[in-house]
PDB file of C-alpha atoms in Angstrom:
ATOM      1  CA  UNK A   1      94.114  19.601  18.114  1.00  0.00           C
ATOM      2  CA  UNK A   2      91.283  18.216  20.235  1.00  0.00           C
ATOM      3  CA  UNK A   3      89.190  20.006  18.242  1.00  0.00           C
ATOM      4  CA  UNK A   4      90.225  18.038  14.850  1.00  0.00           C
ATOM      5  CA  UNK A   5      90.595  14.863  16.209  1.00  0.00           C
ATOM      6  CA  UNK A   6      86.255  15.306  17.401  1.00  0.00           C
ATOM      7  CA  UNK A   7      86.047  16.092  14.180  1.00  0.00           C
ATOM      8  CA  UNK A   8      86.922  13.663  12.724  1.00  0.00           C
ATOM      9  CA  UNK A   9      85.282  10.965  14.763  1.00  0.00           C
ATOM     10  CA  UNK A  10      81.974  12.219  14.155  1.00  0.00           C
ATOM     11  CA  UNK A  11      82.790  12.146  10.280  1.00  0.00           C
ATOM     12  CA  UNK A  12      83.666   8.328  10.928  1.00  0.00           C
ATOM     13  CA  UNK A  13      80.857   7.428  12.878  1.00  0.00           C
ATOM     14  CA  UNK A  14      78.428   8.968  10.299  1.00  0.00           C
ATOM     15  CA  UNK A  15      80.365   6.682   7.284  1.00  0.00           C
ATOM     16  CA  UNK A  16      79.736   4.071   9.587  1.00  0.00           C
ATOM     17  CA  UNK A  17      76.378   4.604  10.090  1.00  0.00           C
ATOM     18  CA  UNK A  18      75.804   5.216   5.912  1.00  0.00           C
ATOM     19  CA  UNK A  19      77.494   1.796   5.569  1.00  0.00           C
ATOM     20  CA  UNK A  20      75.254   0.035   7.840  1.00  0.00           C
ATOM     21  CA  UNK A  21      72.323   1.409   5.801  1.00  0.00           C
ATOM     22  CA  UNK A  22      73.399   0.182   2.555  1.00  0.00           C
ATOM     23  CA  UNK A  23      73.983  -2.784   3.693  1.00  0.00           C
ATOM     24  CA  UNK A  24      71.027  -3.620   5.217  1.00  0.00           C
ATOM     25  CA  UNK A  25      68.919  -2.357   2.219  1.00  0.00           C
ATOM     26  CA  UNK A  26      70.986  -4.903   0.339  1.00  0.00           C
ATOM     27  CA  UNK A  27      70.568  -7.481   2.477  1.00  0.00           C
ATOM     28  CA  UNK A  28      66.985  -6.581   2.634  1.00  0.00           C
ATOM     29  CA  UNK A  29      66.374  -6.629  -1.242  1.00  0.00           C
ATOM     30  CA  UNK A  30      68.224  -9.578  -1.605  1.00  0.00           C
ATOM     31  CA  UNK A  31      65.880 -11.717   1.044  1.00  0.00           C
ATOM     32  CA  UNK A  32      68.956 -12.490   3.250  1.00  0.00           C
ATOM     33  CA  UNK A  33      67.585 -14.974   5.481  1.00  0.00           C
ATOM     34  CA  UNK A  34      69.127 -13.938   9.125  1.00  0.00           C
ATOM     35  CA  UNK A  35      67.793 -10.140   8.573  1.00  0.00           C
ATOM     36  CA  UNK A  36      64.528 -11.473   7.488  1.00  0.00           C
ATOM     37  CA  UNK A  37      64.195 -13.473  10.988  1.00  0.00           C
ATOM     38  CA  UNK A  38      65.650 -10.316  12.921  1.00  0.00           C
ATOM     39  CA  UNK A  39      62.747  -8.136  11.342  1.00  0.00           C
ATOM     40  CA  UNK A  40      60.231 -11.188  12.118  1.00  0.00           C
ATOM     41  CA  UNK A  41      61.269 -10.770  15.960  1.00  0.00           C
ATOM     42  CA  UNK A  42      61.324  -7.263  15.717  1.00  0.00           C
ATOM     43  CA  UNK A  43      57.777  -6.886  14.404  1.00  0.00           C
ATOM     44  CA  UNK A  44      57.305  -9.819  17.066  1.00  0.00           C
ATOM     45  CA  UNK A  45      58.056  -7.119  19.726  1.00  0.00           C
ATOM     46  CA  UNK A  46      56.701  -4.171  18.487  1.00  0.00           C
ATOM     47  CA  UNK A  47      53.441  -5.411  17.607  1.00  0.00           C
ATOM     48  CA  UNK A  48      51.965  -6.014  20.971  1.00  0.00           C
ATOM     49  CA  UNK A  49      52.887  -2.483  21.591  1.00  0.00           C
ATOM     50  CA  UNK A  50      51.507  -0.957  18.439  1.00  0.00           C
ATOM     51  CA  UNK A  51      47.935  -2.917  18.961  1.00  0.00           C
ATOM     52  CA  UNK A  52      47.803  -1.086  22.413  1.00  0.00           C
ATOM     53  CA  UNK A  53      48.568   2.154  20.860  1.00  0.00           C
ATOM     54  CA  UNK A  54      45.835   1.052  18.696  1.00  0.00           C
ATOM     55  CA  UNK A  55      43.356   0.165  21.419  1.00  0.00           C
ATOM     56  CA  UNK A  56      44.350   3.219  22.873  1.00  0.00           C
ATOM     57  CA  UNK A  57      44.081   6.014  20.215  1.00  0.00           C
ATOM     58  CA  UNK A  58      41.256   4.628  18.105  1.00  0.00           C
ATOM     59  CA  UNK A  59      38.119   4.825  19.772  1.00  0.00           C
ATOM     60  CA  UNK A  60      39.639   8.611  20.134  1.00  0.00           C
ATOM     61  CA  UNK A  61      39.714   8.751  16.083  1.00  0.00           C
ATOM     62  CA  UNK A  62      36.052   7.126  16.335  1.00  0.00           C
ATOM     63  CA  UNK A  63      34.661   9.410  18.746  1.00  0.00           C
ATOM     64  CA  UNK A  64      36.231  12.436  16.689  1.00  0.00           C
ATOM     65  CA  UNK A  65      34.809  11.138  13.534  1.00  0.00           C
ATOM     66  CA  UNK A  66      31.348  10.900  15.494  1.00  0.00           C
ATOM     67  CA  UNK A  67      30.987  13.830  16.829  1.00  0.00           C
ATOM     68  CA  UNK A  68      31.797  15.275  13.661  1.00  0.00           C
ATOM     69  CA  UNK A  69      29.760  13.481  11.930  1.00  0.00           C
ATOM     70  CA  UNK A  70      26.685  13.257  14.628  1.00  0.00           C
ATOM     71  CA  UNK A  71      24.747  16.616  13.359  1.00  0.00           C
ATOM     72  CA  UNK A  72      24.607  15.262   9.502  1.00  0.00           C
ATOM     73  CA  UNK A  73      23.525  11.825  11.268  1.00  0.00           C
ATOM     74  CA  UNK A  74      20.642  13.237  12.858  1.00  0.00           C
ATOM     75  CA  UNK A  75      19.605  15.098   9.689  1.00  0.00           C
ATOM     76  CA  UNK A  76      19.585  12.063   7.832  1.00  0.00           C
ATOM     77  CA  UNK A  77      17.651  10.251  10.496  1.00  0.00           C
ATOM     78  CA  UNK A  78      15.226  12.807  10.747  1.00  0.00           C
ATOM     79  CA  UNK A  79      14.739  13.070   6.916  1.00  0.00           C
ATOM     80  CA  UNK A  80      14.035   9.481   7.144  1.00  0.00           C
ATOM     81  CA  UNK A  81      11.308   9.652  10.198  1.00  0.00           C
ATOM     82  CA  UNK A  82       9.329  11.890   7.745  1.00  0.00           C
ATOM     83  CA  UNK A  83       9.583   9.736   4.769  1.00  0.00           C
ATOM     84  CA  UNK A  84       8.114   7.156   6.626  1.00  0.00           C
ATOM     85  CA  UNK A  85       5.673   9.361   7.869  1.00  0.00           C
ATOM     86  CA  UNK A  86       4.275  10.328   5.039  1.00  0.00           C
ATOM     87  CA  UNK A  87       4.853   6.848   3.499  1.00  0.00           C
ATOM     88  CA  UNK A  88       2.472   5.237   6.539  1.00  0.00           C
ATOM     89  CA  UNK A  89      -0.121   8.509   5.926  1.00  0.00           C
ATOM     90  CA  UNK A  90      -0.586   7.815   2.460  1.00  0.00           C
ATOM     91  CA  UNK A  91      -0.893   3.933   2.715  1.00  0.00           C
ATOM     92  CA  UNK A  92      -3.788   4.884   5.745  1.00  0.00           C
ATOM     93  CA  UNK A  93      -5.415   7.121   3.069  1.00  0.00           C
ATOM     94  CA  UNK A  94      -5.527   5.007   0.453  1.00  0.00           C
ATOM     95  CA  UNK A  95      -7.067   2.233   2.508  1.00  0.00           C
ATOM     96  CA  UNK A  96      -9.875   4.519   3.953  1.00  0.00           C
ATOM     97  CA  UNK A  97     -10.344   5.949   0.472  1.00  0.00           C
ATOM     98  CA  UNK A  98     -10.678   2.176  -0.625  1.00  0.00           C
ATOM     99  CA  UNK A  99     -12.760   0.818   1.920  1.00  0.00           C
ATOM    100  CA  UNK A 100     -15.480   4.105   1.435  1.00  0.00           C
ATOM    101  CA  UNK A 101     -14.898   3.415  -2.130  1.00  0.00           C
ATOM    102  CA  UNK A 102     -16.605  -0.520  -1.516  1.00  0.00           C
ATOM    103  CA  UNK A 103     -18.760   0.953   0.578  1.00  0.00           C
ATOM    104  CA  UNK A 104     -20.599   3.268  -1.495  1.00  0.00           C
ATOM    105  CA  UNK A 105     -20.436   0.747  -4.652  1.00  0.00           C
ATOM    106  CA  UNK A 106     -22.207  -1.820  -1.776  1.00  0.00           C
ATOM    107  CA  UNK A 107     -25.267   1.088  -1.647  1.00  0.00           C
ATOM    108  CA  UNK A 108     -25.287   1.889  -4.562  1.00  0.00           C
ATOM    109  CA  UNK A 109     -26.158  -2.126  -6.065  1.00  0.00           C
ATOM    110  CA  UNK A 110     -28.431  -2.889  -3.038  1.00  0.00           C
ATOM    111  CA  UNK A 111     -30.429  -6.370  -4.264  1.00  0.00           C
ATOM    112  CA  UNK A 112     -33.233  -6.210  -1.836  1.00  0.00           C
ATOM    113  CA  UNK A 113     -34.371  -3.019  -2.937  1.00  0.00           C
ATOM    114  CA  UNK A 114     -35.309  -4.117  -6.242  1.00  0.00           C
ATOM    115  CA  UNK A 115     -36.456  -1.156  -8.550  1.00  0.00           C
ATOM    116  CA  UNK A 116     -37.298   1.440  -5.929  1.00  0.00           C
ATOM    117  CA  UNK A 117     -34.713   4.405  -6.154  1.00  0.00           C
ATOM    118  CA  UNK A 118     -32.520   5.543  -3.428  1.00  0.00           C
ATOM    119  CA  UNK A 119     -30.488   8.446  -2.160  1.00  0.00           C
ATOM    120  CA  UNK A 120     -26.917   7.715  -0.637  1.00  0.00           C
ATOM    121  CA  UNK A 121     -26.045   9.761   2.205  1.00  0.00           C
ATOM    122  CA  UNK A 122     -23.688   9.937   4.928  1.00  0.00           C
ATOM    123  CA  UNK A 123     -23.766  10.059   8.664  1.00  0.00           C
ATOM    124  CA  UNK A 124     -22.783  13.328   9.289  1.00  0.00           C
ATOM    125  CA  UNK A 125     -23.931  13.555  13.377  1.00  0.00           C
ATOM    126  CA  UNK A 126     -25.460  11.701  16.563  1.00  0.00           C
ATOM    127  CA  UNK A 127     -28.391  12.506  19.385  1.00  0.00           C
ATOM    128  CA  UNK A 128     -30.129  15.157  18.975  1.00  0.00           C
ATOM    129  CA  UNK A 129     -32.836  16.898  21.216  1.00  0.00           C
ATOM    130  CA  UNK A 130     -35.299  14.429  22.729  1.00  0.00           C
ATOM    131  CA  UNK A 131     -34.173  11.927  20.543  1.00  0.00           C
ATOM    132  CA  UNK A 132     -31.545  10.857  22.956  1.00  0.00           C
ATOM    133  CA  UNK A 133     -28.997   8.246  21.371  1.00  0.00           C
ATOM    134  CA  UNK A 134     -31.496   7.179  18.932  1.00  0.00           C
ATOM    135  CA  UNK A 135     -31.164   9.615  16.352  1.00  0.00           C
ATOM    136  CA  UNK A 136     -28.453  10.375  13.729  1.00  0.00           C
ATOM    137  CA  UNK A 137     -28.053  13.183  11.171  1.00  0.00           C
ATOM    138  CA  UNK A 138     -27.223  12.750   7.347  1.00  0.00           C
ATOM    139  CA  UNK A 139     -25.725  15.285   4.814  1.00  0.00           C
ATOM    140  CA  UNK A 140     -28.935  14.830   2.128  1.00  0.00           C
ATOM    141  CA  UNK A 141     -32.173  16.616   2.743  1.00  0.00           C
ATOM    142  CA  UNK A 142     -35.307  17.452   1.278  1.00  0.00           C
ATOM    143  CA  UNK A 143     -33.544  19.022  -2.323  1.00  0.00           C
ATOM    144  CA  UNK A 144     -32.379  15.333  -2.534  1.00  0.00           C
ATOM    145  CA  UNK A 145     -35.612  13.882  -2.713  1.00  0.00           C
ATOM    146  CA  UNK A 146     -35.675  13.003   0.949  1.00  0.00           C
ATOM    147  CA  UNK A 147     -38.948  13.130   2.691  1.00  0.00           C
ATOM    148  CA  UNK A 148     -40.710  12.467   6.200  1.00  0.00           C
ATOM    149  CA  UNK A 149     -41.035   8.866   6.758  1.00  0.00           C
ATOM    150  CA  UNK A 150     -38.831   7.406   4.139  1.00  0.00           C
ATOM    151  CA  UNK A 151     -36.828   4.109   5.252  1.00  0.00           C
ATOM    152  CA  UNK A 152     -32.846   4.366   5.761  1.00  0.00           C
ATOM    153  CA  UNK A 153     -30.856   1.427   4.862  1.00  0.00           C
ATOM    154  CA  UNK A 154     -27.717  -0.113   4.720  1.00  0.00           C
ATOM    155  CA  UNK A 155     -26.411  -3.091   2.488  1.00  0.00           C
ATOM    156  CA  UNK A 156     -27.302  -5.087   5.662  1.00  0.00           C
ATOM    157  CA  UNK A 157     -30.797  -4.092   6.167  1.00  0.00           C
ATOM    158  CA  UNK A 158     -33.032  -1.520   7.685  1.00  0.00           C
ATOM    159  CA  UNK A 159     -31.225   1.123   9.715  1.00  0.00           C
ATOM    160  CA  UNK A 160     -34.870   3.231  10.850  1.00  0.00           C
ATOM    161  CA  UNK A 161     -36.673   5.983   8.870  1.00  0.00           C
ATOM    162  CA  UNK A 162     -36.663   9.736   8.436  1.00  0.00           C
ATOM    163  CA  UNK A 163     -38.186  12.198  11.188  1.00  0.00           C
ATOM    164  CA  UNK A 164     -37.145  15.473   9.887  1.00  0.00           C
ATOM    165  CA  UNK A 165     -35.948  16.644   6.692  1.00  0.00           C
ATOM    166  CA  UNK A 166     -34.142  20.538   6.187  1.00  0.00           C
ATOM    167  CA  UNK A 167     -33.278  21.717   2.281  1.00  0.00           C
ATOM    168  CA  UNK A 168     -29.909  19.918   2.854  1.00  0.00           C
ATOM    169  CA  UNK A 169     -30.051  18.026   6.455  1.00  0.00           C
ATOM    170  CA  UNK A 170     -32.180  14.971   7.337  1.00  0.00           C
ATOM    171  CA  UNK A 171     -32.651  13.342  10.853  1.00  0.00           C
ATOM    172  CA  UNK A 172     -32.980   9.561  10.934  1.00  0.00           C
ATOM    173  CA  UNK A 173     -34.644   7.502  13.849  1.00  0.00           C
ATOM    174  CA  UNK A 174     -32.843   4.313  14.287  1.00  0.00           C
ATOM    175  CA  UNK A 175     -34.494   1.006  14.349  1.00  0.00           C
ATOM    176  CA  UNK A 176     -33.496   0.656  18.016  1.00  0.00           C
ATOM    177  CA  UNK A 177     -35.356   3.276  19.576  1.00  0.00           C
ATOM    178  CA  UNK A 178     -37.991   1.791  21.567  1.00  0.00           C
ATOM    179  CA  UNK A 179     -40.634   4.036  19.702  1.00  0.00           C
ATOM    180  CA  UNK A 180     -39.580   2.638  16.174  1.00  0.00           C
ATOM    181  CA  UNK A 181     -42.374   0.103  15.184  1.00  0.00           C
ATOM    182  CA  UNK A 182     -41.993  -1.882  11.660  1.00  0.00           C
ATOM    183  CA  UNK A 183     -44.137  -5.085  10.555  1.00  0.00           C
ATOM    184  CA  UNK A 184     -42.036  -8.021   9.952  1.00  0.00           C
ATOM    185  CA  UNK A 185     -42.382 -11.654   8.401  1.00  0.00           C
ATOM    186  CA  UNK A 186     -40.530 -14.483   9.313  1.00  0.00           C
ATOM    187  CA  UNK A 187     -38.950 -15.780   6.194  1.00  0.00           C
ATOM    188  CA  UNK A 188     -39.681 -19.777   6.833  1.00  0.00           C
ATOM    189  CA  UNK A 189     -43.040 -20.030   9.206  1.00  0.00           C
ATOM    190  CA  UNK A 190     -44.286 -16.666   7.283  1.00  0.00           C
ATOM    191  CA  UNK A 191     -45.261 -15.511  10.319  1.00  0.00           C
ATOM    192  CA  UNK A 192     -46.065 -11.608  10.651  1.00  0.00           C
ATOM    193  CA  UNK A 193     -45.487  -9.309  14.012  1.00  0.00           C
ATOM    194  CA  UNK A 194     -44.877  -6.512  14.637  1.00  0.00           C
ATOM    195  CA  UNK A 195     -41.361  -5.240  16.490  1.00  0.00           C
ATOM    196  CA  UNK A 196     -39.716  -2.065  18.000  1.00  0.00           C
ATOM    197  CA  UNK A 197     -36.435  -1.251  18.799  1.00  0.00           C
ATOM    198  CA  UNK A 198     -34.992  -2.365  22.334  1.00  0.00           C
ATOM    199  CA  UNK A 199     -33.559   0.648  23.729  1.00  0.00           C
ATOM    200  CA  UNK A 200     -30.677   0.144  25.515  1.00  0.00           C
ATOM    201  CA  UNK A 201     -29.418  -3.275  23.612  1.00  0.00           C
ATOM    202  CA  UNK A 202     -28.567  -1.399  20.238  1.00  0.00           C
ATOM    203  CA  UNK A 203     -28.549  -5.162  18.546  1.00  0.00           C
ATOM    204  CA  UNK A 204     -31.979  -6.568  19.287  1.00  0.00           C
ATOM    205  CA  UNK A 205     -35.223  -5.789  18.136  1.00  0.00           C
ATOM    206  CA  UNK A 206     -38.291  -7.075  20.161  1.00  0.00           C
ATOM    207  CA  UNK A 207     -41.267  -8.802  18.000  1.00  0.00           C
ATOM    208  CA  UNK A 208     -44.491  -8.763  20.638  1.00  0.00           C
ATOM    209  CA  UNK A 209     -47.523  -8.625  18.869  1.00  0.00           C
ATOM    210  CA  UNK A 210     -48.904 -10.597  16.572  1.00  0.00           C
ATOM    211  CA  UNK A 211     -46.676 -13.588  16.377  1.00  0.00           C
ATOM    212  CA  UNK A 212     -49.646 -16.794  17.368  1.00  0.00           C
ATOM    213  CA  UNK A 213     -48.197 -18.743  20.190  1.00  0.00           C
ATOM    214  CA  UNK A 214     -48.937 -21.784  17.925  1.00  0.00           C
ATOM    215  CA  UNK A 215     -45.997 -20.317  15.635  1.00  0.00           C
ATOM    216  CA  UNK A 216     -43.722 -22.438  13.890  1.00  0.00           C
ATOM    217  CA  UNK A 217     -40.369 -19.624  14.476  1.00  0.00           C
ATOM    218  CA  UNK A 218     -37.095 -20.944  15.168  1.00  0.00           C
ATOM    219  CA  UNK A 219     -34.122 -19.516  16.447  1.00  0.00           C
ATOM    220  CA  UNK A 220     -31.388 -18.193  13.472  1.00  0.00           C
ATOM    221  CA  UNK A 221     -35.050 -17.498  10.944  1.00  0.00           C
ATOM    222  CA  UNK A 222     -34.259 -14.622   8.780  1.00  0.00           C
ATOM    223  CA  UNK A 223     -36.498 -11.812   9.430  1.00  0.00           C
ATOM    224  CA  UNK A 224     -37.593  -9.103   6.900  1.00  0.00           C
ATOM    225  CA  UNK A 225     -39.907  -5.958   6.733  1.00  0.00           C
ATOM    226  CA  UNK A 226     -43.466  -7.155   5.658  1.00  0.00           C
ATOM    227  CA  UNK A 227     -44.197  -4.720   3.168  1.00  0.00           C
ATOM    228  CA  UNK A 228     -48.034  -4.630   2.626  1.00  0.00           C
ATOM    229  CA  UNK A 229     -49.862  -2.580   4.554  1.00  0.00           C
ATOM    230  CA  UNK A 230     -46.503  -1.006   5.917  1.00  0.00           C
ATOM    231  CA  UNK A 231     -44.538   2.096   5.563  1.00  0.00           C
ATOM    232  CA  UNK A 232     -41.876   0.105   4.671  1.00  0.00           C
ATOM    233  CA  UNK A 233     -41.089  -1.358   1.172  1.00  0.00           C
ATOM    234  CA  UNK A 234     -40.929  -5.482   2.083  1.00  0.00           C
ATOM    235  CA  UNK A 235     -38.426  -7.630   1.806  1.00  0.00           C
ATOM    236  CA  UNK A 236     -35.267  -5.375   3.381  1.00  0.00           C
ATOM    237  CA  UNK A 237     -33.123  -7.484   5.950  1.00  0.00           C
ATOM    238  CA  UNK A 238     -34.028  -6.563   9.900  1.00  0.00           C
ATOM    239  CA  UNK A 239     -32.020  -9.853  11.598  1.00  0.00           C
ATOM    240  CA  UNK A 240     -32.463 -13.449  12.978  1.00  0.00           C
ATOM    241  CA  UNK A 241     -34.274 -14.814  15.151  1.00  0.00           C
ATOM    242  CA  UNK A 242     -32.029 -15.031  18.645  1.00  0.00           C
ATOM    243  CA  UNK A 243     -34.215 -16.429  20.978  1.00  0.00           C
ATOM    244  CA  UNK A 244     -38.026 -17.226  21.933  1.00  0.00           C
ATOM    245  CA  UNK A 245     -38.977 -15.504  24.817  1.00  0.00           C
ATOM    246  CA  UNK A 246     -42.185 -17.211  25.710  1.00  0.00           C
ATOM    247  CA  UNK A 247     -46.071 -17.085  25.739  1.00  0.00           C
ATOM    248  CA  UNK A 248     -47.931 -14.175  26.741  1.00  0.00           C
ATOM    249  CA  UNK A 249     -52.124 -13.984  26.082  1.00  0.00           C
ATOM    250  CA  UNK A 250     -52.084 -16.133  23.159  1.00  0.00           C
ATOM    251  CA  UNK A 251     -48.743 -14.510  21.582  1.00  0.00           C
ATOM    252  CA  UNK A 252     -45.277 -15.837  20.812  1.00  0.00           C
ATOM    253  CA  UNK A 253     -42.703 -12.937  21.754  1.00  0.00           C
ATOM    254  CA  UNK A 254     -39.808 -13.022  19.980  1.00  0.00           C
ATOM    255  CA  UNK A 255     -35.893 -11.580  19.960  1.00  0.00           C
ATOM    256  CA  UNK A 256     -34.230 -10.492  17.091  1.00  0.00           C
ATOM    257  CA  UNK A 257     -30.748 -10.335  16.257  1.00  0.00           C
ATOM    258  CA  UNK A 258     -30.588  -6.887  14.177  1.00  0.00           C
ATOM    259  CA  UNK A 259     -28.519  -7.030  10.912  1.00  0.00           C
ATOM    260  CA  UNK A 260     -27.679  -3.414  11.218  1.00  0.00           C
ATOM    261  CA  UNK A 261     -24.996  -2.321  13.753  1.00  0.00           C
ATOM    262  CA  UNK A 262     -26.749   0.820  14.293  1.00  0.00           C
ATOM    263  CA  UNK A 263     -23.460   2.208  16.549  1.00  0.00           C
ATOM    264  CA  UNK A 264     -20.962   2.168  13.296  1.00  0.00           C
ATOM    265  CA  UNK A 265     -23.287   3.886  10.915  1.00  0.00           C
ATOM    266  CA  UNK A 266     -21.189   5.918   8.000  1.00  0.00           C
ATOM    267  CA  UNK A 267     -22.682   5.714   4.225  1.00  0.00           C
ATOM    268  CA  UNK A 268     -26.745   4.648   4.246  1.00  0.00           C
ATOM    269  CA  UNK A 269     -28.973   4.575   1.689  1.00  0.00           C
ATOM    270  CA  UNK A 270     -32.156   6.308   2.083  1.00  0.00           C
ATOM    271  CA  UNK A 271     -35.048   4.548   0.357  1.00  0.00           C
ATOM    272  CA  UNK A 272     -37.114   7.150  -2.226  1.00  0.00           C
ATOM    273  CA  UNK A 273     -40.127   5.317  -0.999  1.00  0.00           C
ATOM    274  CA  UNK A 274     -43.912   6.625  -1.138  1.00  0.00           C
ATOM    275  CA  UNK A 275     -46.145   4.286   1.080  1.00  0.00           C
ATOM    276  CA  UNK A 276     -49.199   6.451  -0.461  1.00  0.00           C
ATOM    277  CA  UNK A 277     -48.087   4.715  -3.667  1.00  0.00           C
ATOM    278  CA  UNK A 278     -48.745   1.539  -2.888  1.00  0.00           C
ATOM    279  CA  UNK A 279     -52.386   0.265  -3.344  1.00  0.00           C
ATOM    280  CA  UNK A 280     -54.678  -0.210   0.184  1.00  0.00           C
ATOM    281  CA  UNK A 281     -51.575   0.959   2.034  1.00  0.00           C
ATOM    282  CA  UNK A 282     -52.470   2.034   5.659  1.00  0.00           C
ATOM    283  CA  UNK A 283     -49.665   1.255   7.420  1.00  0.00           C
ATOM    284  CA  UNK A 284     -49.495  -1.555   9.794  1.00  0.00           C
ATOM    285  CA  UNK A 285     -46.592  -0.030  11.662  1.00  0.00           C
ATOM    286  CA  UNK A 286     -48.174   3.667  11.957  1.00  0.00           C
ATOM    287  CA  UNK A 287     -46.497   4.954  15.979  1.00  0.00           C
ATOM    288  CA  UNK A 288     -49.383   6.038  17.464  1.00  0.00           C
ATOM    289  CA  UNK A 289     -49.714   9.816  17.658  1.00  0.00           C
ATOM    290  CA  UNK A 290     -48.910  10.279  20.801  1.00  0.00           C
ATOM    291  CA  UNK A 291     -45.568   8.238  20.558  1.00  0.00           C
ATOM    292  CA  UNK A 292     -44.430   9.909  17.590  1.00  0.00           C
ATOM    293  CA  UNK A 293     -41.501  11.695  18.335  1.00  0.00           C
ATOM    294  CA  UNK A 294     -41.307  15.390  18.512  1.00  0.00           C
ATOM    295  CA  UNK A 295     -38.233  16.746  16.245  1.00  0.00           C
ATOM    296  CA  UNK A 296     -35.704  19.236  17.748  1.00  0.00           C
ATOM    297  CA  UNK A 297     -36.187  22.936  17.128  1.00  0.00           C
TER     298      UNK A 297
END
């Protein structure tokens, strides 16, 4: 008997409990204004606790998600470093390729030079042999045209002259070597000296003979070869006056500001130029013999 009657209480209590349900779904649907405030203060309570489990458990979803996502991350990432690689390559290319590009064009329509042909070459070397750090080498030689003696230019004057020429090599002396000698004229007194290079200061040339101390030069006067009776075609930019340096036995020397930054030398222009050409032309700016320098081996 005590059997039935447990039995049959648990069959009760689980009518009871359907009840209940139905009648709070009905309540529910129908907006039933007490239940609606029970489930506001039951929400009320629970939330709190839910935004803690929340706080809790999803930085552990996040650092799941990372960590399986953190090898397809770094792909992506790395993909990315080598598109802008090659993005910032290219652009650095282009602007090199550009700037050569002006370069050359800036040779190749040199005004000073007039009508006398030239051969664009570029800097291919430095020093050699006992030319110390007055020398450079160029990738044009002697089945270019290129002789012994020939001026080298840029678009901003004269750069020095050819010592030695191979079949496809040519060796330059630079207008700053101290055994470089050109006649020059001073554009505005008309003056005419004669200059070398200043050894050590790459930018100045030194103009000590043949400047009268009565001279009319002034400081920022454009100098230029002085053509004549000069190995050197005349008219090509050398510099500016930068300073008078005083008096000595009758004879203004002079400092000049070279046009040619003979330390950056790329593309030059060397000048197809025959002296021998030119009518009564003994050169005024012949290095003695025993100054002329003796090319490497």
């Amino acid at each position: 008997m005590a059997v039935s009657r447990r039995g049959g209480r648990r069959r009760y209590i689980l009518f009871a409990l359907m009840l209940a349900s139905v009648t709070l779904l009905t309540l529910d649907f129908r907006g039933f204004g007490p239940l609606a405030s029970l489930q506001s203060g039951v929400r009320t309570v629970l939330n709190p606790l839910r935004s803690g489990a929340e706080a809790v458990f999803d930085p552990v979803g996040d650092a799941w998600r990372g960590a399986t996502g953190y090898d397809d991350l770094q792909e992506e990432n790395a993909r990315l470093r080598a598109l802008l690689d090659e993005i910032r390559g290219d652009a650095i290319s282009e602007a090199s390729a550009r700037a050569e590009l002006a370069e050359l064009n800036a040779l190749l329509g040199i005004e000073y030079l007039d009508e006398i042909p030239g051969q664009v070459a570029r800097v291919i070397g430095g020093s050699a042999g006992n030319f110390e750090s007055f020398t450079v080498e160029l990738d044009r030689g002697s089945g270019d045209g290129i002789a012994v003696d020939m001026p080298v230019v840029t678009e901003a004057g004269l750069a020095g002259r050819v010592v030695r020429v191979d079949r496809s090599r040519s060796l330059v002396q630079l207008i700053s070597d101290p055994d470089f000698s050109v006649g020059v004229r001073f554009a505005n007194s008309g003056e005419v000296g004669l200059g070398h290079g200043n050894g050590d200061d790459q930018r100045t040339m030194l103009v000590d003979e043949g400047v009268s101390a009565e001279s009319e030069v002034v400081v920022g006067e454009a100098v230029t070869t002085a053509g004549g009776r000069s190995r050197f075609p005349g008219g090509v930019p050398i510099g500016v006056v930068k300073q008078l340096l005083g008096v000595s036995a009758a004879e203004q020397s002079v400092a000049v500001d070279l046009s040619v930054d003979v330390d950056n030398l790329d593309f030059v222009t060397v000048v197809l130029f025959d002296p021998d050409a030119v009518p009564d032309a003994e050169p005024l700016d012949q290095t003695p013999p025993d100054q002329t320098p003796t090319p490497p081996d």
